[in-house]
Amino acid sequence: MSESRSESYKAAGVDVVAGYESVKLIKPMVESTFIPGVIGSLGGFGGLFQPNLSGMSEPVLVSGTDGVGTKLKLAFLMNKHDTIGIDAVAMCVNDIACCGAQPLFFLDYIAVGKNIPTRIADIVSGIAEGCRQAGCALVGGETAEMPGFYPEDEYDVAGFSVGMVDKPKMIDGSRLVPGDVLIGVASSGVHSNGYSLVRKTLGINEKSVGRYMDEFGKTLGEELLTPTKIYVKAIQRLIAAADVKAISHITGGGFYENIPRMLGDGIHAEIEKAAAPVPPVFDVIAKTGKIPERDMYNTFNMGVGLVVAVAADDADKALAALKDAGETGYIIGRTVAGDKGITLK
């Protein structure tokens, strides 16, 4: 690689040598995520993974892709880049886990205005941490230096993950019946959705992110940059302990969009809003922006990052499994007969 350099390309804004330095810095982080099945190391043209199919009658691959959105603006303002990668991983692997699948590997895409190797290393450190939390391997990625497209101090991060589940054990909501219990699993805050509304409502800028907020016990920026919770291992605990019939990851679109996605035809969800505490950050957003309650529940997770449906007889076992996994669960509703959709009370 030492012979690969171009002064002409560098003059145009792309420094290939900086790219090689980035790879050198991130290689130990990437390798720290390797799990059985990873073949080779960083630097090939493709990430290689050999899945273990033993014990599976009909293995099904489950994939997910997503980005972090305008939450990145907080990272830019605070010049803190080592957590945003957790969000990128979370948005992909949580979706995969909703099917009952175990994420196997993850690939990232980082597009930058200027390749600053230490900043790339910070971003990838978060991605690697997210992969470790999810129990999946970071098997590759791409860093694209795009001068003139992104400002020098800005970037975008997206990711892609693949998992696997045995088809007979897939979770798809098809076995839901009226009377099943809906359990909400606590979020870590706003997670990675609705940040365009957050930034507009709270007037996010370099000054405001440093403002200490008594409601949070930290600065506004620290609260808003809190990483999205990764629920993969908690979901696996749940599946082992109880008959999980459906799971919904509460992302953009909040309750109204995401909960119906896990329901079968003829099943309606009734949700008790008061059953799960709403974190202070959502109260601040709603009051500051005079945002109607329905819009809040149609945009944010409101303190519930995951909704899990189990039979009523399994509710206690599910709550205990969540507690054992370090998560907090609340019984927030039930399923009833009716049109697919939700009612918030």
C-alpha angles and dihedrals in degrees: 000000000000090000093053109093138117124200090192092055090045090053088055089055104265116111109192091182090060087053091056090048089053091053091050091053097046099042095089090047092051093048090051088069097053115126131180107297098044112124122199127345141271118307107052126115092254138024110245125211130169110200123214106238097179113130093018120115097185112011114201125194115223120195135191136180133185146138137226099250124201093338081092088075088068091054090051094049093047095039087228114134107159099089104041090080090063087060092051091053094042094054090057105036096044089057091049092049091055087073091054092256127140111228110238106184143358135207125195135207118204119183116190139180090219128011108236103176096208091052091049087051090053092051093048091047087064092046090051091049090051091051091050090051090051095043093236133121128250098223101171148325147177134254113197120192107208112176114191091024099066125027112253094253097046136076144167128232128200135161147196129208137186126203137171138226134174106251095232088056097047116130111223108143093251092122096052116126133179110280098038115138123244116214122195117211115210119253126218092236134287092347109193107318137089096023095137087061092041093052093047094045098045097037094237114206140134091283100044096050089062095051113116112232120203089203091064103029088231140058122296090246093052091051094049094045093054105129124251112263116251110221101182098109092041090053091051089052089050093050091051093050105038144018100265110198103178141359131197125194107213105222133133109353092038121216097336096058104032107041094057088054090071096046126096124221113290093023122114126185122223113199128194106212093198093055093082123043116245111228115239093248091070092049089052092050094047096046096042094049096033086232116177116246093242091055090051092053089044093054110028138044090239091212097314113100097172136025118203126190120210136160112274091247090057097050096097092047090050093050091049091050091052091051091050088052091053095254132122119231133188131190099239104167150321142248122258135180113273145084116330106270143075140272119203116205 
